[in-house]
Tab-separated table of C-alpha atoms and ligand atoms in Angstrom:
chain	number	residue	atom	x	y	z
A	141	UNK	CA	4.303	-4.967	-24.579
A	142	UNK	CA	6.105	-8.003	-24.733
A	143	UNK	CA	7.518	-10.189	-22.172
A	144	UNK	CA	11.463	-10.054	-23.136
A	145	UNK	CA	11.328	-6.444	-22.304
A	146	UNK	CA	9.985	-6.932	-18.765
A	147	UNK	CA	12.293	-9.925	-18.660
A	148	UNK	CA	15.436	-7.648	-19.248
A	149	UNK	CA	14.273	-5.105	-16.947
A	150	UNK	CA	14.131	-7.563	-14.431
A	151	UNK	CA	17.587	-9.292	-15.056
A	152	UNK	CA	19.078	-5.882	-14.950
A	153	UNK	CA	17.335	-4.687	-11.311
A	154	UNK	CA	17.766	-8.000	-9.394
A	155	UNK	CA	21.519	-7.445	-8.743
A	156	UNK	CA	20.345	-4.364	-6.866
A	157	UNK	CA	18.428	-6.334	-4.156
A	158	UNK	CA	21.939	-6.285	-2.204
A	159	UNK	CA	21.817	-2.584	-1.605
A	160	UNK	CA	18.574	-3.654	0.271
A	161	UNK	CA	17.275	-6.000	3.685
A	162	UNK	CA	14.340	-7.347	3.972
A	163	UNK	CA	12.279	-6.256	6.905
A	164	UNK	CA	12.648	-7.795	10.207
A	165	UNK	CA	10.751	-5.731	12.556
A	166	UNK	CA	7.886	-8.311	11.878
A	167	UNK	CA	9.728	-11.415	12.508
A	168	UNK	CA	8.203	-13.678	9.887
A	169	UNK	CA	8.955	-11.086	7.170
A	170	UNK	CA	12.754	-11.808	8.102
A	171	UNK	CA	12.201	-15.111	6.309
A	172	UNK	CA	11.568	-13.842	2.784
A	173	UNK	CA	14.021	-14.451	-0.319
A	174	UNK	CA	15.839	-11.340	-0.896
A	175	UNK	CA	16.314	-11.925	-4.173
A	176	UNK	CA	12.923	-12.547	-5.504
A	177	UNK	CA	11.777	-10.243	-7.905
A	178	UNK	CA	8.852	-10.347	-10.096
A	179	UNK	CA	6.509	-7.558	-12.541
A	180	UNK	CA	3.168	-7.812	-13.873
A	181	UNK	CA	1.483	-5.564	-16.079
A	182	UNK	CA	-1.912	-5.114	-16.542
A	183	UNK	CA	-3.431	-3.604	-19.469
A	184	UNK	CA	-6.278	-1.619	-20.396
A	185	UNK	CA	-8.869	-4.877	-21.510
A	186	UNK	CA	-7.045	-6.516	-18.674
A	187	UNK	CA	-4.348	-8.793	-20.063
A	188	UNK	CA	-1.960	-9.648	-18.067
A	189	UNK	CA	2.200	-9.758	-18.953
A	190	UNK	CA	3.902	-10.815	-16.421
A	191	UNK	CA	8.048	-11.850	-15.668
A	192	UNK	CA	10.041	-13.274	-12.790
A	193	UNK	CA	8.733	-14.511	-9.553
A	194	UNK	CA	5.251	-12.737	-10.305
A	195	UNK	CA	3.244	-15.520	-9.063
A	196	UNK	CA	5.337	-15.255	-5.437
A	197	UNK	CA	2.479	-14.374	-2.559
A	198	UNK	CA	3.887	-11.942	-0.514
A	199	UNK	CA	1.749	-9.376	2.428
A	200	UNK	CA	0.498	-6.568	1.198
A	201	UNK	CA	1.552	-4.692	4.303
A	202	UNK	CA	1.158	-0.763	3.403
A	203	UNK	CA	-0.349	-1.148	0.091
A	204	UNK	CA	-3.770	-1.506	1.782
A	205	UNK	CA	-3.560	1.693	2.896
A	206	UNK	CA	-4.758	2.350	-0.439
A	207	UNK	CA	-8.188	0.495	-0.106
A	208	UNK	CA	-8.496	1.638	3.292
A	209	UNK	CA	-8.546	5.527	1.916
A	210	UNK	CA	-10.703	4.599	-0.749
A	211	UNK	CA	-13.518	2.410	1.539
A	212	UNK	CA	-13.497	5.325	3.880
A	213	UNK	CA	-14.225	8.425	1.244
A	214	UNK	CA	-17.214	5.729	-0.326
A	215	UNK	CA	-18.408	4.984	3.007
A	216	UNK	CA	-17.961	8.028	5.042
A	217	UNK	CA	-17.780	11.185	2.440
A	218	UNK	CA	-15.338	13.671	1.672
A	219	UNK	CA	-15.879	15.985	4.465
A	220	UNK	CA	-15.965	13.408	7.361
A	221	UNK	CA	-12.237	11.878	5.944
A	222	UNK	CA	-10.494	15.030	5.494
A	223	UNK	CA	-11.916	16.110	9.280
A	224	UNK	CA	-10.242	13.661	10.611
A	225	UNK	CA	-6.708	13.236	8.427
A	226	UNK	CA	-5.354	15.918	5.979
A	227	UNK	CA	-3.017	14.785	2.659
A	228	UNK	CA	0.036	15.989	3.276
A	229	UNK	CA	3.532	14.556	3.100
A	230	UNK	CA	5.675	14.248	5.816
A	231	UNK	CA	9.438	14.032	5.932
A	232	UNK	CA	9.504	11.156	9.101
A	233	UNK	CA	9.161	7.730	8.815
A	234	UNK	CA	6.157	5.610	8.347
A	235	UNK	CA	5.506	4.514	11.921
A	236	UNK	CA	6.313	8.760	13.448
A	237	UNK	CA	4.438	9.715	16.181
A	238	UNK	CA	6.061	13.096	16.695
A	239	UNK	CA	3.802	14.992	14.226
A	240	UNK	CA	0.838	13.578	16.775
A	241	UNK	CA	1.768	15.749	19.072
A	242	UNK	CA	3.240	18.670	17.342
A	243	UNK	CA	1.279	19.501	13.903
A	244	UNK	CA	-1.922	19.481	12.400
A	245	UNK	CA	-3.716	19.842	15.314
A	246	UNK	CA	-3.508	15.785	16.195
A	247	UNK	CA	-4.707	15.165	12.580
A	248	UNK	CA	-1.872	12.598	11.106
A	249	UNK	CA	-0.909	13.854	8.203
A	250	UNK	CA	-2.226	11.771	5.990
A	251	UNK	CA	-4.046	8.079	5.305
A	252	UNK	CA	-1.024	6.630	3.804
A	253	UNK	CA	1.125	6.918	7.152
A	254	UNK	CA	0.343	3.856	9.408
A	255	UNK	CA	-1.692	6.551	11.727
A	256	UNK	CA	-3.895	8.394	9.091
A	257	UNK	CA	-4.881	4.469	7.615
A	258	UNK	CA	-6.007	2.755	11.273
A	259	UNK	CA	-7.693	6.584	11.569
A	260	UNK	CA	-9.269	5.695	8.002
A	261	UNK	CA	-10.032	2.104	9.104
A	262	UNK	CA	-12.447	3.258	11.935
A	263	UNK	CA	-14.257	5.662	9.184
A	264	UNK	CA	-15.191	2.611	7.219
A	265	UNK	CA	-18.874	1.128	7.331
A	266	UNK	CA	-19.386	-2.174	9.789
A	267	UNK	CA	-20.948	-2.887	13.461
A	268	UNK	CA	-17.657	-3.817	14.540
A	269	UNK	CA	-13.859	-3.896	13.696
A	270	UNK	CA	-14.303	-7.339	12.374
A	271	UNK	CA	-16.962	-6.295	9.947
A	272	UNK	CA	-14.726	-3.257	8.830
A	273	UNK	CA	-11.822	-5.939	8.551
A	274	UNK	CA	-14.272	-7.671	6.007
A	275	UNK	CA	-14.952	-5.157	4.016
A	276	UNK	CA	-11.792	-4.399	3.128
A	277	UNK	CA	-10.479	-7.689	2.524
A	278	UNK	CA	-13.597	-8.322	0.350
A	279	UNK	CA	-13.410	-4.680	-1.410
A	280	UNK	CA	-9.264	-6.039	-2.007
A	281	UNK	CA	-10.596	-9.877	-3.716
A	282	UNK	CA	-12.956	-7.172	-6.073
A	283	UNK	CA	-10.367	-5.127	-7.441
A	284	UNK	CA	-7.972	-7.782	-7.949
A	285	UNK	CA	-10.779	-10.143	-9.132
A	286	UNK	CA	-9.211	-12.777	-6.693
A	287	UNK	CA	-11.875	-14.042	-4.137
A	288	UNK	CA	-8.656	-16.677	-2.859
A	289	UNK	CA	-6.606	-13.647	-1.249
A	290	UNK	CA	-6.301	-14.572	2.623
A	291	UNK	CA	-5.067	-13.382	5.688
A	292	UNK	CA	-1.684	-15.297	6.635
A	293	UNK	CA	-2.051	-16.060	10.274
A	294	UNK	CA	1.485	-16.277	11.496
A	295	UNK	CA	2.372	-12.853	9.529
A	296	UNK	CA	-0.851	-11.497	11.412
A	297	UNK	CA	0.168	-12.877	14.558
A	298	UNK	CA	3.931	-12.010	14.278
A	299	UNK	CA	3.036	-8.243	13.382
A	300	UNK	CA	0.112	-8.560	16.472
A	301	UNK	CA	2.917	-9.885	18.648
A	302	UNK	CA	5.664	-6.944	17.510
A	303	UNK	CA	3.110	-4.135	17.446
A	304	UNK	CA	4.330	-1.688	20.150
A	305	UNK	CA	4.992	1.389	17.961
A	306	UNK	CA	1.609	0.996	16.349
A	307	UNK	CA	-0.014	0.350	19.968
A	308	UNK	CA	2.158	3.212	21.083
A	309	UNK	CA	0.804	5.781	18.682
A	310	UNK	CA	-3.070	4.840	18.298
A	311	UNK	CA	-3.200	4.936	22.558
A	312	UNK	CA	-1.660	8.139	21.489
A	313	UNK	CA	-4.714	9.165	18.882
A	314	UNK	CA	-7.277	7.397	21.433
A	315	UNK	CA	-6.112	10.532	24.227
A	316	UNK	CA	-6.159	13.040	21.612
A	317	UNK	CA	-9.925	11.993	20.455
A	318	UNK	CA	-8.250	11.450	16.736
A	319	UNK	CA	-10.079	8.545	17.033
A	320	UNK	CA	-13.006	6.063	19.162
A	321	UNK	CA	-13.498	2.784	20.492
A	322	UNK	CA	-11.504	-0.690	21.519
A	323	UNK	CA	-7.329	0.388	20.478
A	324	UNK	CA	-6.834	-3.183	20.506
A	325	UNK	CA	-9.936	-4.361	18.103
A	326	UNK	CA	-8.871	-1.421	15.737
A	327	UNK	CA	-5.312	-2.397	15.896
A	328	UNK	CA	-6.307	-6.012	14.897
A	329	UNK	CA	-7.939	-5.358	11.904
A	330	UNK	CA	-4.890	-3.246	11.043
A	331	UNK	CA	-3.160	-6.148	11.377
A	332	UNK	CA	-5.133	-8.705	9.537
A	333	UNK	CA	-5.184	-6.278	6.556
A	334	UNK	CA	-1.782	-6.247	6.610
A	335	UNK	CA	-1.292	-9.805	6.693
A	336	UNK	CA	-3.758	-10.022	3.403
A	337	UNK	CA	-1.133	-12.823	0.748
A	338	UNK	CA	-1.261	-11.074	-2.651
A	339	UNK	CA	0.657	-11.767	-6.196
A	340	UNK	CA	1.955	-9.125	-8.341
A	341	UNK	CA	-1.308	-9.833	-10.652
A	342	UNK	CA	-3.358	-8.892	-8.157
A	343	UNK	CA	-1.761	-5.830	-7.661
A	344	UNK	CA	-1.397	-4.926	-11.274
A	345	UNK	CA	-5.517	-5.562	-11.508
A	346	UNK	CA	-5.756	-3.480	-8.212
A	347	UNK	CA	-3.907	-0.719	-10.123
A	348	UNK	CA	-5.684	-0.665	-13.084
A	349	UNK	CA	-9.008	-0.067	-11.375
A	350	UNK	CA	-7.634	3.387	-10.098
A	351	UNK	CA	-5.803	3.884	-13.595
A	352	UNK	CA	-9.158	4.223	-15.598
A	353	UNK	CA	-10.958	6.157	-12.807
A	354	UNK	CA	-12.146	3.853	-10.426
A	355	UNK	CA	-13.514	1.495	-13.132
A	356	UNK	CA	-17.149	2.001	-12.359
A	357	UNK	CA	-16.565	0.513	-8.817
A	358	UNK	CA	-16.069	3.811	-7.380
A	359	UNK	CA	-16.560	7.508	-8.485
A	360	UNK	CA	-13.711	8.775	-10.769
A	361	UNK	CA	-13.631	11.913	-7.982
A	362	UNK	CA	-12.156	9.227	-5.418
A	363	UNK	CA	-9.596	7.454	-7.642
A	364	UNK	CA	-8.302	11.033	-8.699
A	365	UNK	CA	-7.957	11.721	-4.856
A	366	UNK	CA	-6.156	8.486	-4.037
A	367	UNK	CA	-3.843	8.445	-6.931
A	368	UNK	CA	-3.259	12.331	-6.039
A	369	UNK	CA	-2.445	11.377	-2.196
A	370	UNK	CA	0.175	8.442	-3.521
A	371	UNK	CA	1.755	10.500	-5.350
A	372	UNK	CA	1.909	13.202	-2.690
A	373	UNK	CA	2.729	10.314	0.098
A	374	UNK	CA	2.632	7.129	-1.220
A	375	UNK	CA	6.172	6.227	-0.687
A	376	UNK	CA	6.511	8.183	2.352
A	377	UNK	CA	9.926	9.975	3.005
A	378	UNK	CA	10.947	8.979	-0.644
A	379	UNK	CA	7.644	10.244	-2.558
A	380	UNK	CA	9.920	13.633	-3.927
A	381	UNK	CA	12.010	11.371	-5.154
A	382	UNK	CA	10.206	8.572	-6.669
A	383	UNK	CA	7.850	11.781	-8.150
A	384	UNK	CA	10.608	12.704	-10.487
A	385	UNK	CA	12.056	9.622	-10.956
A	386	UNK	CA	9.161	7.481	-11.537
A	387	UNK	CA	6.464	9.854	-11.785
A	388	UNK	CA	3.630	7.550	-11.095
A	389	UNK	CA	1.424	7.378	-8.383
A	390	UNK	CA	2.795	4.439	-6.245
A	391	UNK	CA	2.285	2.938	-2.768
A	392	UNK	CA	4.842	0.599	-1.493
A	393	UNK	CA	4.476	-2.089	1.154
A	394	UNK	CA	7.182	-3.039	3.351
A	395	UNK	CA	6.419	-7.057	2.372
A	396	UNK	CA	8.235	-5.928	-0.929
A	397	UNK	CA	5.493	-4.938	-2.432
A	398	UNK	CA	4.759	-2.019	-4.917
A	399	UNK	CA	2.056	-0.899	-6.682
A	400	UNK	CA	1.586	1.732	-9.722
A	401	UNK	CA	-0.714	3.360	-11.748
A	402	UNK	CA	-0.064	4.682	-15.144
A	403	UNK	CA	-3.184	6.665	-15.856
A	404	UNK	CA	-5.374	5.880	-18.345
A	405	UNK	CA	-2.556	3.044	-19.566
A	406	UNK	CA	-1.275	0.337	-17.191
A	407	UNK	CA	-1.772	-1.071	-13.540
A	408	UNK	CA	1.542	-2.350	-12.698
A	409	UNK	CA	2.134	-4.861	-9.481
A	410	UNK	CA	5.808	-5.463	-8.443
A	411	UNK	CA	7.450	-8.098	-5.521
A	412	UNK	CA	10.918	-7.572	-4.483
A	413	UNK	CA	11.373	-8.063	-0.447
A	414	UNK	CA	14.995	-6.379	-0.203
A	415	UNK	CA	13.972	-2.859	0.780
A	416	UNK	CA	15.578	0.315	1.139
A	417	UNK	CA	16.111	2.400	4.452
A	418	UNK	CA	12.542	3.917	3.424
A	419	UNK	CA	10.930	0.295	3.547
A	420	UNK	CA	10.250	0.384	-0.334
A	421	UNK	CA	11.709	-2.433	-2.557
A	422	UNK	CA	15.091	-1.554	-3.826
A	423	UNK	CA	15.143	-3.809	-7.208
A	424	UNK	CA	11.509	-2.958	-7.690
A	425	UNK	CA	12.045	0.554	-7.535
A	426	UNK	CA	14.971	0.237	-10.160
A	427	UNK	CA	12.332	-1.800	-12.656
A	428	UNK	CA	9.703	0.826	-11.854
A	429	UNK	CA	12.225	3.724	-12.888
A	430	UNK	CA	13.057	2.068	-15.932
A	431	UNK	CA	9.895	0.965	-17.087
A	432	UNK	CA	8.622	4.728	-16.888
A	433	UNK	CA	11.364	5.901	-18.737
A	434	UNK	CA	10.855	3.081	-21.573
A	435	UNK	CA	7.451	3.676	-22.118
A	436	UNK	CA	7.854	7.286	-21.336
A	437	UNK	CA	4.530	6.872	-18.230
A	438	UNK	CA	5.421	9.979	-16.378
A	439	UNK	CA	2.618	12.244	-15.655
A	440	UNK	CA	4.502	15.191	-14.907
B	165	LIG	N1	2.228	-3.414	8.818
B	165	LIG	C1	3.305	-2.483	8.649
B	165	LIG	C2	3.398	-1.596	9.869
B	165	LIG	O1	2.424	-1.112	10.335
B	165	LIG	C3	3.103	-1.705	7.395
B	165	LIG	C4	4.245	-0.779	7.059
B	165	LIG	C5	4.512	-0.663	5.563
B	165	LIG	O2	4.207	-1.574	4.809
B	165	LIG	O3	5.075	0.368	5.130
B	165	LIG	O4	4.439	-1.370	10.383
């Protein structure tokens, strides 16, 4: 693949970024560039190709949700994980509470809605929140082979500080026994995984794990699961579409973030903070569409 192509796709997607905002429910997330857009592409031995503003560092919000999943089916099993959150998609928003109360039994639907990860979060192995915190940030540096990524403090703090849907709705699963323990504690390693600074590389490496099967870091069994619940729910309200459009699993992030596996080909890691009424990126989307179509990636 060479770079002129991803350059092109680029120049062509970045006037989109005006059809988009960038998120301002976490204040410091207000202050991104909205017209930063950058692609990398990692391939199977692990080269990297990479255009734009690919080496911007940017939260990797929802994308964790991801690694969350995954850390809870190594550490807790199968059964235990799909107890206590089903994969199914859901036609609310991100943050919903309503299906708390009114499907699934108090289950959330599933681990990529901001309610089935912090349930996921408690199912992973450590004494305490902080250790589970830990784990995932150190499980995130593995797959990306970056031990620099960091939490960014004021993101952290200005998502801690905002938090009241996210309080509202795990009080919620605390009353309905969805899940244990200190709301707040859980709630703050939500956070700080949120608030983890990552480049496009590092989620095109991330994505290339899960495209050849887990890449001997986790059974193939999970990576099949994960890349089957992205594509079922990955992009939340907009997965139908981005299904047929893209055909990839993906997960987005609402720091502009986006992340997509081409099975058995590509990992592919995309920043673009203007996002659409879904909280995906808007010009990212467009280069994701068109690179799928170019190199003909669908799986369907
Ligand atoms: N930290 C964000 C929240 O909980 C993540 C949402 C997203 O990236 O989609 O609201």
């Amino acid at each position: 693949m060479e770079t002129n192509f991803l350059d092109k796709l680029l120049a062509d997607a970045r006037p989109l970024a005006f059809k988009g905002q960038v998120a301002n429910y976490i204040p410091l997330l207000g202050l991104a560039d909205p017209q930063k857009l950058g692609l990398c592409v990692a391939e199977p031995d692990g080269a990297l190709i990479s255009s734009g503003d690919w080496q911007e560092r940017f939260s990797i919000q929802s994308i964790s949700k991801i690694l969350v999943f995954t850390l809870s089916l190594i550490d807790s099993g199968f059964d235990k994980v799909l107890e206590k959150v089903s994969i199914e998609s859901t036609d609310d928003a991100f943050n919903s509470i309503v299906n708390l109360e009114t499907k699934n039994n108090h289950r959330p639907l599933n681990p990529l809605i901001n309610a089935g990860a912090i349930v996921c979060l408690t199912l992973i192995d450590g004494k305490n929140m902080h250790e589970k915190f830990t784990r995932v940030l150190e499980f995130t540096r593995l797959l990306a082979r970056n031990s620099s990524i960091e939490v960014d403090e004021d993101i952290y703090l200005s998502e801690k500080a905002t938090a009241a849907r996210n309080r509202a709705l795990t009080y919620y699963m605390l009353s309905t026994g969805a899940i244990e323990g200190d709301v707040e504690a859980i709630l703050d390693a939500y956070f700080r995984i949120c608030s983890m600074m990552v480049t496009c590389a590092d989620l095109a490496r991330i994505a290339l794990v899960y495209a050849q099967g887990g890449a001997g870091f986790f059974p193939k069994e999970i990576a099949r699961t994960v890349k089957a619940a992205m594509c079922v729910c990955g992009m939340y309200d907009e997965s139908g579409q981005v299904a047929v459009e893209v055909g990839l699993p993906t997960k987005s992030g609402v720091g502009g973030g986006l992340l997509s596996v081409a099975p058995n080909r590509f990992g592919i890691g995309i920043y673009g903070p203007a996002l659409t009424d879904k909280g995906s990126s808007v010009a990212g989307l467009e280069v994701l569409k068109k690179l799928s179509k170019e190199l003909d990636l669908s799986i369907f």
